[in-house]
GROMACS .gro file of C-alpha atoms in nm:
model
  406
    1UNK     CA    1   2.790   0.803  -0.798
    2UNK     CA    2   2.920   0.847  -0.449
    3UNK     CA    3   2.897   1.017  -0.126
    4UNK     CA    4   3.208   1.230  -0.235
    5UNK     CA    5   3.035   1.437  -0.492
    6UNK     CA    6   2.917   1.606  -0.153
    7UNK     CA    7   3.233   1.761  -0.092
    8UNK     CA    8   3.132   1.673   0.291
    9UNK     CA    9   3.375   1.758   0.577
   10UNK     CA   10   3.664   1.478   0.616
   11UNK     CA   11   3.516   1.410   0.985
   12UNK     CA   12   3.210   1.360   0.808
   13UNK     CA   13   3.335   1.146   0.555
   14UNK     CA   14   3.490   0.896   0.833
   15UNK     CA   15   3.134   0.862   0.975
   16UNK     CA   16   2.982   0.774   0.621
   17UNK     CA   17   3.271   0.509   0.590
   18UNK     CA   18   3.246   0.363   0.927
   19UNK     CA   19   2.865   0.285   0.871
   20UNK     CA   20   3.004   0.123   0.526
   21UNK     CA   21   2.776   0.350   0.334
   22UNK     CA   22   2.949   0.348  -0.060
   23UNK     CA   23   2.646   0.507  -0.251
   24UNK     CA   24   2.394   0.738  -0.165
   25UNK     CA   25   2.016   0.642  -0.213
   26UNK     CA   26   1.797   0.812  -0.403
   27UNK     CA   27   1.638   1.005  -0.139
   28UNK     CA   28   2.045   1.123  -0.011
   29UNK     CA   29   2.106   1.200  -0.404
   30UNK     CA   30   1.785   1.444  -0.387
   31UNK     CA   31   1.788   1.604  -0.064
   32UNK     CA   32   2.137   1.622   0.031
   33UNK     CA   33   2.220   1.886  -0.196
   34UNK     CA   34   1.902   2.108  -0.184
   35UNK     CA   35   1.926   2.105   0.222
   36UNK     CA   36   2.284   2.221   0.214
   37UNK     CA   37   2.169   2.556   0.005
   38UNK     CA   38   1.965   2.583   0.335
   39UNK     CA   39   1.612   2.530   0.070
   40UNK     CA   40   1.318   2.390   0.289
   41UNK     CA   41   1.240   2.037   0.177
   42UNK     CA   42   0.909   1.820   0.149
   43UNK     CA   43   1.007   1.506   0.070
   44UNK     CA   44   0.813   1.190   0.062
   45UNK     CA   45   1.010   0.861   0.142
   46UNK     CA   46   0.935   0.526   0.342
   47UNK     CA   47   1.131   0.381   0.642
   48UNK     CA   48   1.436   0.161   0.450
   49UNK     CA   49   1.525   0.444   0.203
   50UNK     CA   50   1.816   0.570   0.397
   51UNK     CA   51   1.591   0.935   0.447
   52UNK     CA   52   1.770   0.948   0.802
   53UNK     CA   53   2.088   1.033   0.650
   54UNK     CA   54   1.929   1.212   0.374
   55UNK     CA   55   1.869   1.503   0.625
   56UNK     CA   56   2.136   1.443   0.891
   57UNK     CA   57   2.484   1.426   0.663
   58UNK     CA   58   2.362   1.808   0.547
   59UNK     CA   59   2.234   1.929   0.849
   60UNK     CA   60   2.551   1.810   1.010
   61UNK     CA   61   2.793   1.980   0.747
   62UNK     CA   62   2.600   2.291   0.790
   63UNK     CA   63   2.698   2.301   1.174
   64UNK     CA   64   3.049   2.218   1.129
   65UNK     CA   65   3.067   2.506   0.878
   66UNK     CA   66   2.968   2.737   1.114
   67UNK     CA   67   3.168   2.671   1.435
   68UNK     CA   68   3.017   2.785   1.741
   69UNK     CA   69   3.202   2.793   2.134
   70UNK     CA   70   2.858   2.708   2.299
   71UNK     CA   71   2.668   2.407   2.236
   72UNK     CA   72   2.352   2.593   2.136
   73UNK     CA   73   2.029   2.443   1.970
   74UNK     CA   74   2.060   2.489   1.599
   75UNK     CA   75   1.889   2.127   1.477
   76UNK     CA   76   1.568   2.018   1.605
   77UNK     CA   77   1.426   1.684   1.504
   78UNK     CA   78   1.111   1.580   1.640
   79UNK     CA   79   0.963   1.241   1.573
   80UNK     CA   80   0.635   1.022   1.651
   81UNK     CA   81   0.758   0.793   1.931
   82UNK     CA   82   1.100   0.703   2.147
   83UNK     CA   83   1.212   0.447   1.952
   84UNK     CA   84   1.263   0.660   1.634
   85UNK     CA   85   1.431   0.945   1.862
   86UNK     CA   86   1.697   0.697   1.996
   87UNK     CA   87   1.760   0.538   1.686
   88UNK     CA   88   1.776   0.902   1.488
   89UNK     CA   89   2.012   1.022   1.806
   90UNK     CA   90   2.196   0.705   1.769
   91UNK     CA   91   2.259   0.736   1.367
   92UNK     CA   92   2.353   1.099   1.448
   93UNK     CA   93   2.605   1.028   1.678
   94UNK     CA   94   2.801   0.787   1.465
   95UNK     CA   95   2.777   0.970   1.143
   96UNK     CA   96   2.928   1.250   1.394
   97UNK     CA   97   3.153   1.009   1.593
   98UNK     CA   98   3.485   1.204   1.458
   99UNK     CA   99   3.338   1.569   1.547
  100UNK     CA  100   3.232   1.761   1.855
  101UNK     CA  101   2.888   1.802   1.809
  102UNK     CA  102   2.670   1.714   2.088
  103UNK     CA  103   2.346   1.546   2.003
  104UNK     CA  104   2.062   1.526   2.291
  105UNK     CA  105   1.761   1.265   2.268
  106UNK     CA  106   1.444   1.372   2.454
  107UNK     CA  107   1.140   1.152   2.486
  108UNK     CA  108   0.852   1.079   2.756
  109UNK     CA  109   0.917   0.736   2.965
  110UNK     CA  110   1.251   0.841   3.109
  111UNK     CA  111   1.290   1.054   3.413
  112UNK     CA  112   1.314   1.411   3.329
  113UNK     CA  113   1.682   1.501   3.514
  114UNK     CA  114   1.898   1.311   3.296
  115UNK     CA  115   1.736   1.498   2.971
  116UNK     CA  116   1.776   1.846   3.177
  117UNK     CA  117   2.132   1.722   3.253
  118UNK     CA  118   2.225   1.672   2.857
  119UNK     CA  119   2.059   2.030   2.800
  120UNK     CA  120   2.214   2.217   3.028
  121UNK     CA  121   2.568   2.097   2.916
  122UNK     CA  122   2.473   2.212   2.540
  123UNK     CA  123   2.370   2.036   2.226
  124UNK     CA  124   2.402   2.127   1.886
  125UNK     CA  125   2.140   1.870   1.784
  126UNK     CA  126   1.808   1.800   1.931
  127UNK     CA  127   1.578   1.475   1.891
  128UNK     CA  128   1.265   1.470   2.026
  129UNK     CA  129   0.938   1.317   2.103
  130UNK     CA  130   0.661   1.663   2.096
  131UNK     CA  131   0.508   1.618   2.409
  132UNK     CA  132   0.866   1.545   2.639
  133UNK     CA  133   0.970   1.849   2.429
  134UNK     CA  134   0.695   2.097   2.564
  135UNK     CA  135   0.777   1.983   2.905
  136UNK     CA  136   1.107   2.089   2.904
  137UNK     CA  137   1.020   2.409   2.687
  138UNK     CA  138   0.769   2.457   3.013
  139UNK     CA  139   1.033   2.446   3.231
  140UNK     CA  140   1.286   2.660   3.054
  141UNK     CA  141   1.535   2.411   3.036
  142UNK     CA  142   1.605   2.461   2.652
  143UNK     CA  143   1.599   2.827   2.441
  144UNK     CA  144   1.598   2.836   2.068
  145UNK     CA  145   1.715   3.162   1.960
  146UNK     CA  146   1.992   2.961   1.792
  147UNK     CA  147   1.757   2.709   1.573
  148UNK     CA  148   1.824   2.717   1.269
  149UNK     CA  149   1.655   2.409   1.122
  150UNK     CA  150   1.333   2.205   1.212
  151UNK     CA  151   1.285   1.861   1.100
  152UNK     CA  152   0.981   1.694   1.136
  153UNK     CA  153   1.007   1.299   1.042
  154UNK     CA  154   0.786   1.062   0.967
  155UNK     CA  155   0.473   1.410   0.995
  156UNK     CA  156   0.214   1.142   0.887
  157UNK     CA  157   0.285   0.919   1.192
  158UNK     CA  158   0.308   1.233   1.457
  159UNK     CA  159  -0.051   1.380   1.241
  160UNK     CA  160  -0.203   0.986   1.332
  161UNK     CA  161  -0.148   1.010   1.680
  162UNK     CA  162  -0.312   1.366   1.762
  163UNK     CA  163   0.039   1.546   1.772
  164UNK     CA  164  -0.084   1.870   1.534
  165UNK     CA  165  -0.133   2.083   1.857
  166UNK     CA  166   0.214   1.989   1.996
  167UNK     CA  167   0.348   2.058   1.687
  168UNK     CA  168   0.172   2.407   1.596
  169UNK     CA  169   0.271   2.501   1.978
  170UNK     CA  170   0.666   2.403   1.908
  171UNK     CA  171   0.639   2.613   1.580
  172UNK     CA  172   0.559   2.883   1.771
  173UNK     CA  173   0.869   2.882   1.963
  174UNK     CA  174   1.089   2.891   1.709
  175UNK     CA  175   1.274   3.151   1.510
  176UNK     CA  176   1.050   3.285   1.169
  177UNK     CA  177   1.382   3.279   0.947
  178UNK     CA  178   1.440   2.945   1.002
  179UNK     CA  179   1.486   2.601   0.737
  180UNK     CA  180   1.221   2.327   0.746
  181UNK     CA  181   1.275   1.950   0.656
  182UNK     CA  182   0.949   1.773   0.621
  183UNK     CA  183   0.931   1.397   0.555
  184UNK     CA  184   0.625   1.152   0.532
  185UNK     CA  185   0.562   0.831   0.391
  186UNK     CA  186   0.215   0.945   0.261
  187UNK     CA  187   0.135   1.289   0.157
  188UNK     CA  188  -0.222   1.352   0.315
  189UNK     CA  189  -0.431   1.641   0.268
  190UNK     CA  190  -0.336   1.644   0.643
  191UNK     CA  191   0.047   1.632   0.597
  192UNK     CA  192   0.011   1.918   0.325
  193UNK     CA  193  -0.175   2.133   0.461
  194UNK     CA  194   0.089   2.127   0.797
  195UNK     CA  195   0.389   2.149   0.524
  196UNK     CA  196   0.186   2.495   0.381
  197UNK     CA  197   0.230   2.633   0.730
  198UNK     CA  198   0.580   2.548   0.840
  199UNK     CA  199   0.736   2.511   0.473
  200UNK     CA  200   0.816   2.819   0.244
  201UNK     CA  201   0.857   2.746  -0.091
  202UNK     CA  202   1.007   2.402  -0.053
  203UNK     CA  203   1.179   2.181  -0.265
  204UNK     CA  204   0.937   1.889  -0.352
  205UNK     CA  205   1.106   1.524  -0.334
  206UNK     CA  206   0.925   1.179  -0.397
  207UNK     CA  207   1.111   0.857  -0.418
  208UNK     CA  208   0.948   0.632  -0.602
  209UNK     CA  209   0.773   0.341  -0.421
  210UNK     CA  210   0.835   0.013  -0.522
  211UNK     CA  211   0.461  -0.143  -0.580
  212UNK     CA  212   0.632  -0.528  -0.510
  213UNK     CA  213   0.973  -0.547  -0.346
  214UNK     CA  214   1.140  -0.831  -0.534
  215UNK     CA  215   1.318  -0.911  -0.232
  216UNK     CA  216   1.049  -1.044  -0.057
  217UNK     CA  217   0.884  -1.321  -0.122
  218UNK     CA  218   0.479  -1.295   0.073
  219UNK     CA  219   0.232  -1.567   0.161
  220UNK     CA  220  -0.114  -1.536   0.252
  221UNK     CA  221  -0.223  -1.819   0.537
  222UNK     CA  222  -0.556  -1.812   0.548
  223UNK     CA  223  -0.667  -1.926   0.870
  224UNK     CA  224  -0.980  -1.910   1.130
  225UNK     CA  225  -0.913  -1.668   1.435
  226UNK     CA  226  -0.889  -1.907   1.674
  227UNK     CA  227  -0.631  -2.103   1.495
  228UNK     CA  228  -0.390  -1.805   1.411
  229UNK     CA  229  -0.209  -1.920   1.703
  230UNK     CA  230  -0.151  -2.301   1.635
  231UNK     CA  231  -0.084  -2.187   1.258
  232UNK     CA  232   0.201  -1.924   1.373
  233UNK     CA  233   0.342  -2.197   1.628
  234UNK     CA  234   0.390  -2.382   1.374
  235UNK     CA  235   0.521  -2.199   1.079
  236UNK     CA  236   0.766  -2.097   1.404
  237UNK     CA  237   0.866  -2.431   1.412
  238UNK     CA  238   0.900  -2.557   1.061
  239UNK     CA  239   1.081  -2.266   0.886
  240UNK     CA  240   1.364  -2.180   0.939
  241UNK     CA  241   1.306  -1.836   1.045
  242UNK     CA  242   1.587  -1.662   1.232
  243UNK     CA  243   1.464  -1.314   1.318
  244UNK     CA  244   1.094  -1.249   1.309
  245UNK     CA  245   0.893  -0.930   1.334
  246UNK     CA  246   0.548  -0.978   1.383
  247UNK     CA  247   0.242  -0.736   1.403
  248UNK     CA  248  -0.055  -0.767   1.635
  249UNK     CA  249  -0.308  -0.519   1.567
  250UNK     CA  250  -0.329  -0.405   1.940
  251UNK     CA  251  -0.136  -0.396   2.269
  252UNK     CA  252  -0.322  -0.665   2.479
  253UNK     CA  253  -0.293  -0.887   2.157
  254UNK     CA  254   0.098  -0.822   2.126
  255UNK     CA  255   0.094  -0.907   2.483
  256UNK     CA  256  -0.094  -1.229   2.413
  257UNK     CA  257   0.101  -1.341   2.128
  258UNK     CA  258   0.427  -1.280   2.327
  259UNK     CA  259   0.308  -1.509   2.567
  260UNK     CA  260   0.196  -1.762   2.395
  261UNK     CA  261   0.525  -1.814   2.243
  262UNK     CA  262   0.685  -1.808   2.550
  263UNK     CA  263   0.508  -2.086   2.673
  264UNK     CA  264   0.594  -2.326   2.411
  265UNK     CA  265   0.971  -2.184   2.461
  266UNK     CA  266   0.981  -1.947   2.187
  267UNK     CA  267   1.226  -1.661   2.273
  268UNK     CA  268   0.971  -1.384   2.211
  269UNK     CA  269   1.007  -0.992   2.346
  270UNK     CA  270   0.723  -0.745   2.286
  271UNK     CA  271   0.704  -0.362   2.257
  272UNK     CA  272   0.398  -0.144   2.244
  273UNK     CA  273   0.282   0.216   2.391
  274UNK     CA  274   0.224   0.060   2.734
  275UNK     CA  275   0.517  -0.101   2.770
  276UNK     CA  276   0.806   0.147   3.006
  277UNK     CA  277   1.112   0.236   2.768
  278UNK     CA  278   1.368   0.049   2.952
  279UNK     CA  279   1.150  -0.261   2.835
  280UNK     CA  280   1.088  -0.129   2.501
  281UNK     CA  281   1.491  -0.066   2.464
  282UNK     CA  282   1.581  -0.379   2.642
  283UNK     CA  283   1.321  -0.575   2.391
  284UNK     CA  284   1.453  -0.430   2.079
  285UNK     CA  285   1.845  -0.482   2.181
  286UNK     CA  286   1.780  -0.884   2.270
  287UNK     CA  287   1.611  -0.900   1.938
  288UNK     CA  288   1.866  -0.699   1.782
  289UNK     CA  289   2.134  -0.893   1.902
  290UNK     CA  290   1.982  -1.255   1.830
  291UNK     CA  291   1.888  -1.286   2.193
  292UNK     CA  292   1.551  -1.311   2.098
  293UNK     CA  293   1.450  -1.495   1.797
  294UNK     CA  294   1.074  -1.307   1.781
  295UNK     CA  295   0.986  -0.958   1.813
  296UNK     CA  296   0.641  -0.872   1.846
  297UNK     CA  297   0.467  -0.527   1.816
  298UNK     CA  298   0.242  -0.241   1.723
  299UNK     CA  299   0.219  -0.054   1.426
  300UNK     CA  300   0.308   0.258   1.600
  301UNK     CA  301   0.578   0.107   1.821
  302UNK     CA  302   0.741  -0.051   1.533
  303UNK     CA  303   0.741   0.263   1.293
  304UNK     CA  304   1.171   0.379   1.315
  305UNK     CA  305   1.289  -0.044   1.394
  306UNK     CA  306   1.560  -0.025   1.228
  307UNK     CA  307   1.724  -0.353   1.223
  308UNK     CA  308   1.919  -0.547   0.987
  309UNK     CA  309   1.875  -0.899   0.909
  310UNK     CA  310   1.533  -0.967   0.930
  311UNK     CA  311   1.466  -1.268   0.740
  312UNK     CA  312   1.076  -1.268   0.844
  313UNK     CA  313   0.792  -1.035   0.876
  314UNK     CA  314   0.470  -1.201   1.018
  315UNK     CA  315   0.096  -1.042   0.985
  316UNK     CA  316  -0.077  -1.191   1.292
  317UNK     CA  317  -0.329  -0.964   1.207
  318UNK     CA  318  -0.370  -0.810   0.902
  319UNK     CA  319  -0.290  -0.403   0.895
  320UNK     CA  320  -0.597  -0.125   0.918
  321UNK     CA  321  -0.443   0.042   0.592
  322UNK     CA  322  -0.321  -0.152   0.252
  323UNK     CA  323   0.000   0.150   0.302
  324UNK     CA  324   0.059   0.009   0.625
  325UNK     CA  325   0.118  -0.388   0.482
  326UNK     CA  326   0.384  -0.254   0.255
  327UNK     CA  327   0.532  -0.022   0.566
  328UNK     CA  328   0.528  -0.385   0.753
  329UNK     CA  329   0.677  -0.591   0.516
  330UNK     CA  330   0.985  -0.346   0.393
  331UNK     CA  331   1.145  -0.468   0.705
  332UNK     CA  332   1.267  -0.764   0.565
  333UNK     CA  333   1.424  -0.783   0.226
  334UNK     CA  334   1.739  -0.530   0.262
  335UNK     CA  335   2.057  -0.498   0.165
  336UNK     CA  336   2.028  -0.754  -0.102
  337UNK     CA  337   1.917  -1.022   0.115
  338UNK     CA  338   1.584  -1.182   0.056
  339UNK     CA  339   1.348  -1.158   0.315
  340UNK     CA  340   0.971  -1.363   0.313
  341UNK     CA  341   0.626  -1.196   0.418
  342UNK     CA  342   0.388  -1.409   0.605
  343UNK     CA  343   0.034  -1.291   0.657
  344UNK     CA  344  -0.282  -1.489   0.894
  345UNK     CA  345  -0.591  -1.373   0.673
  346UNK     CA  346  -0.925  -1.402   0.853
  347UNK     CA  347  -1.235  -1.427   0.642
  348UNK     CA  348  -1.320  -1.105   0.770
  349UNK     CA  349  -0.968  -0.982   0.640
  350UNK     CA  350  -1.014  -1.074   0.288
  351UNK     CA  351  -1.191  -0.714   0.172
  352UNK     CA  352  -0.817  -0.536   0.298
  353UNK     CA  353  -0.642  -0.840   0.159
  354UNK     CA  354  -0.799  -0.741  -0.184
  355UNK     CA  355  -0.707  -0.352  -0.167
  356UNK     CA  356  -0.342  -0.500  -0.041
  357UNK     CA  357  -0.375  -0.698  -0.372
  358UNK     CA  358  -0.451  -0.389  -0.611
  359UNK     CA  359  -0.163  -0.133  -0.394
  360UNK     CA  360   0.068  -0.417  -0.505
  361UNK     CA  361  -0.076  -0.444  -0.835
  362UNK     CA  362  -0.036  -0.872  -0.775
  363UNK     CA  363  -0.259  -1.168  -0.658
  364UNK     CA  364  -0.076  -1.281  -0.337
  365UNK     CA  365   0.002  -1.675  -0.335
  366UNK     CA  366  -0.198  -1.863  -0.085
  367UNK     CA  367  -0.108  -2.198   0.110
  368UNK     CA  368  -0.221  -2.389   0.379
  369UNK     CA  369  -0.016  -2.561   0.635
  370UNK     CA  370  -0.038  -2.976   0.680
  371UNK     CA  371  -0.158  -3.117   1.020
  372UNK     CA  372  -0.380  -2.834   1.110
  373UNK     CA  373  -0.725  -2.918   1.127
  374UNK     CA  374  -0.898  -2.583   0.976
  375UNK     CA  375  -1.269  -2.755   1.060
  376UNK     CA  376  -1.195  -2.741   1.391
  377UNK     CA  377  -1.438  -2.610   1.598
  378UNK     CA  378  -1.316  -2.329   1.840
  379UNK     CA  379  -1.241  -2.380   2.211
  380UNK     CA  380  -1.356  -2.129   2.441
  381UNK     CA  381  -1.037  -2.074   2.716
  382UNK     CA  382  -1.194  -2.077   3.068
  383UNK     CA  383  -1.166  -1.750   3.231
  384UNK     CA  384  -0.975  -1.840   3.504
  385UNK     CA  385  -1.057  -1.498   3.728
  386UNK     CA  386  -1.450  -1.554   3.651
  387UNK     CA  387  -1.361  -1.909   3.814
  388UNK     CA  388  -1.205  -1.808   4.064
  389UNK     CA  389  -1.459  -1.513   4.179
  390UNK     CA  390  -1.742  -1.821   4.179
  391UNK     CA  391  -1.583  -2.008   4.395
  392UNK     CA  392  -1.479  -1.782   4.653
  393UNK     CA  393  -1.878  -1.629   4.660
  394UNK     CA  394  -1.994  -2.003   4.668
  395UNK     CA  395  -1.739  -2.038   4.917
  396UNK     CA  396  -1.865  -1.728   5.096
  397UNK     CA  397  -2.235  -1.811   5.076
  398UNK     CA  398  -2.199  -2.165   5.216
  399UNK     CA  399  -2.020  -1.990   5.485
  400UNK     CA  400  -2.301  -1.760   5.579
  401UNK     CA  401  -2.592  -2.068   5.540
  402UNK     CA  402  -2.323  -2.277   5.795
  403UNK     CA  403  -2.332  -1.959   6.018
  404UNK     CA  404  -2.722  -1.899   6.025
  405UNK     CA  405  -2.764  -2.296   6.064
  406UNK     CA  406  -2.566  -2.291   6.388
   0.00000   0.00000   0.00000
């Protein structure tokens, strides 16, 4: 089976080669063709399963079929967070590099003119975060009497983050006679009960998960919290691990972890929600490149990393949701490589450990690390601000006592 049994445009066909796809995934194999018939989809797929292309390569031959002079918005796309916009524009663009379709990315963090600037010279294809989206909608810088197909990717993300009045508000916008694309990793009573409002009669698609990627090869270090550090310093420096992604389960502990590895001259970059987007992009293309060894971040800020040749994933903490662990972990393990899973367990981790164990339908291996003292006691890191507040009011006060004296 391959991409030709498609019959896609030639143009088309030179962006499939140039990304060096050869055969189409599952998800491509069941969506392709029931998108092109212009049949709303529901489909049910995890980051890794190629469901990007899956909607773009149709949605794409669709526009070139039907020709337009103006650079009106017939594809909108919107996604959870800016990350997953760029890299959706980006995939867009080169599976369209030999056409001239015009694809626009619009997402908070980034002034507002250059966005206006890309609308008013006309794009075919939209990508977008909701809320950036309504701001422009606000300020009539974008019509959609042309739309002729909404995507909504990754809904359960954009439902997790509060975006269902965004989204009902966009919907509202847009043309009635219209095709919808929904895709989700998990198919909530949440997520179906928004695909019964935007969806008519769709076509239902579910790749099959894979309860243990073979490819990866996981570890459970279990480990006191105060030695997570010392234990991921040194797995750092004993493996040979030559692109890590690791999770923190917030942004000031992303933050922490970054710097912590940066002190002991680990090459570390960080993204989370708080961090601007030129840091966030800058972040993601040293680690891309191999100018960082370690990436550190968020579950939300990670969901749409795309990036190949990850030979580690690292739990600093363990993940809110057993889903979420195998989310984390598909990251590594691609393309036929093999790729390793490293999780610090807590004892207060073990009871989502255990529903990790039963989602995977496997008893994780387990293994400690030599020359770490797991008896040791934990040390309590001065606050240095609290230290430095004392001593200016004892400062202060002896000042006062010196002035009254006199």
């Amino acid at each position: 089976m391959s991409f030709s049994q498609f019959m896609l445009d030639p143009r088309l066909q030179q962006g499939v080669a140039s990304l060096g796809f050869t055969q189409p995934t599952p998800i491509q194999t069941a969506t392709i063709p029931a998108a092109m018939t212009g049949q709303d989809v529901l489909g049910s797929a995890e980051t890794g399963t190629g469901k990007t292309a899956a909607y773009l390569l149709p949605l794409l031959q669709k526009l070139l079929a039907t020709p337009t002079r103006q650079h009106a918005i017939r594809v909108l796309v919107l996604v959870p967070t800016r990350e997953l916009a760029l890299q959706v524009a980006e995939h867009a663009e080169q599976l369209s590099a030999h056409t001239d379709l015009r694809i626009a990315a619009i997402f908070g963090g980034m002034a507002m003119h250059a966005q206006e600037n890309a609308l008013r010279r006309g794009a075919d294809i939209v990508i977008a975060t909701p809320g950036r989206l309504l701001d422009h909608a606000s300020r009539r810088n974008m019509t959609f009497a042309s739309l002729q197909t909404l995507v909504l990717d990754e809904a359960d993300r954009m439902l997790d983050v509060g975006f269902l009045p965004d989204i009902r508000r966009i919907v509202a916008l847009l043309p009635r006679e219209r095709q919808t694309l929904l895709f989700s990793a998990t198919m909530t009573s949440a997520v179906l009960g928004l695909a019964a409002q935007v969806t008519r009669q769709p076509a239902r698609i579910q790749v099959e998960k894979t309860a243990t990627p073979d490819a990866i090869a996981q570890t459970l270090f279990p480990v006191p919290e105060h030695l997570k550090t010392q234990v991921l310093q040194q797995l750092l420096r004993e493996e040979t691990m030559d692109s890590v992604l690791i999770f923190a389960r917030t942004k000031h502990r992303a933050d922490r972890v970054a710097k912590q590895l940066q002190r002991v001259n680990i090459r570390a970059g960080v993204i989370h929600g708080d961090r601007s987007q030129s840091q966030r992009i800058a972040a993601l293309e040293d680690f891309r490149r191999g100018k960082s060894r370690v990436l550190v971040a968020t579950d939300i800020a990670a969901r749409g990393i795309d990036v190949e040749g990850i030979s580690h994933v690292v739990n600093y903490d363990a993940p809110m949701q057993a889903e979420d662990y195998v989310h984390r972990i598909g990251r590594t393990g691609r393309a036929q490589a093999v790729g390793r899973a490293y999780t610090l367990v807590t004892p207060t981790d073990e009871a989502m450990i255990r529903k990790i164990e039963m989602v995977l339908r496997q008893k994780l291996q387990r293994r400690r690390l030599d020359g770490i003292d797991y008896h040791a006691s934990a040390f309590v890191q001065p606050d240095a601000e609290a230290i430095r507040r004392y001593v200016e009011q004892n400062r202060a006060r002896q000042k006062n006592q010196a002035t009254r004296s006199a």
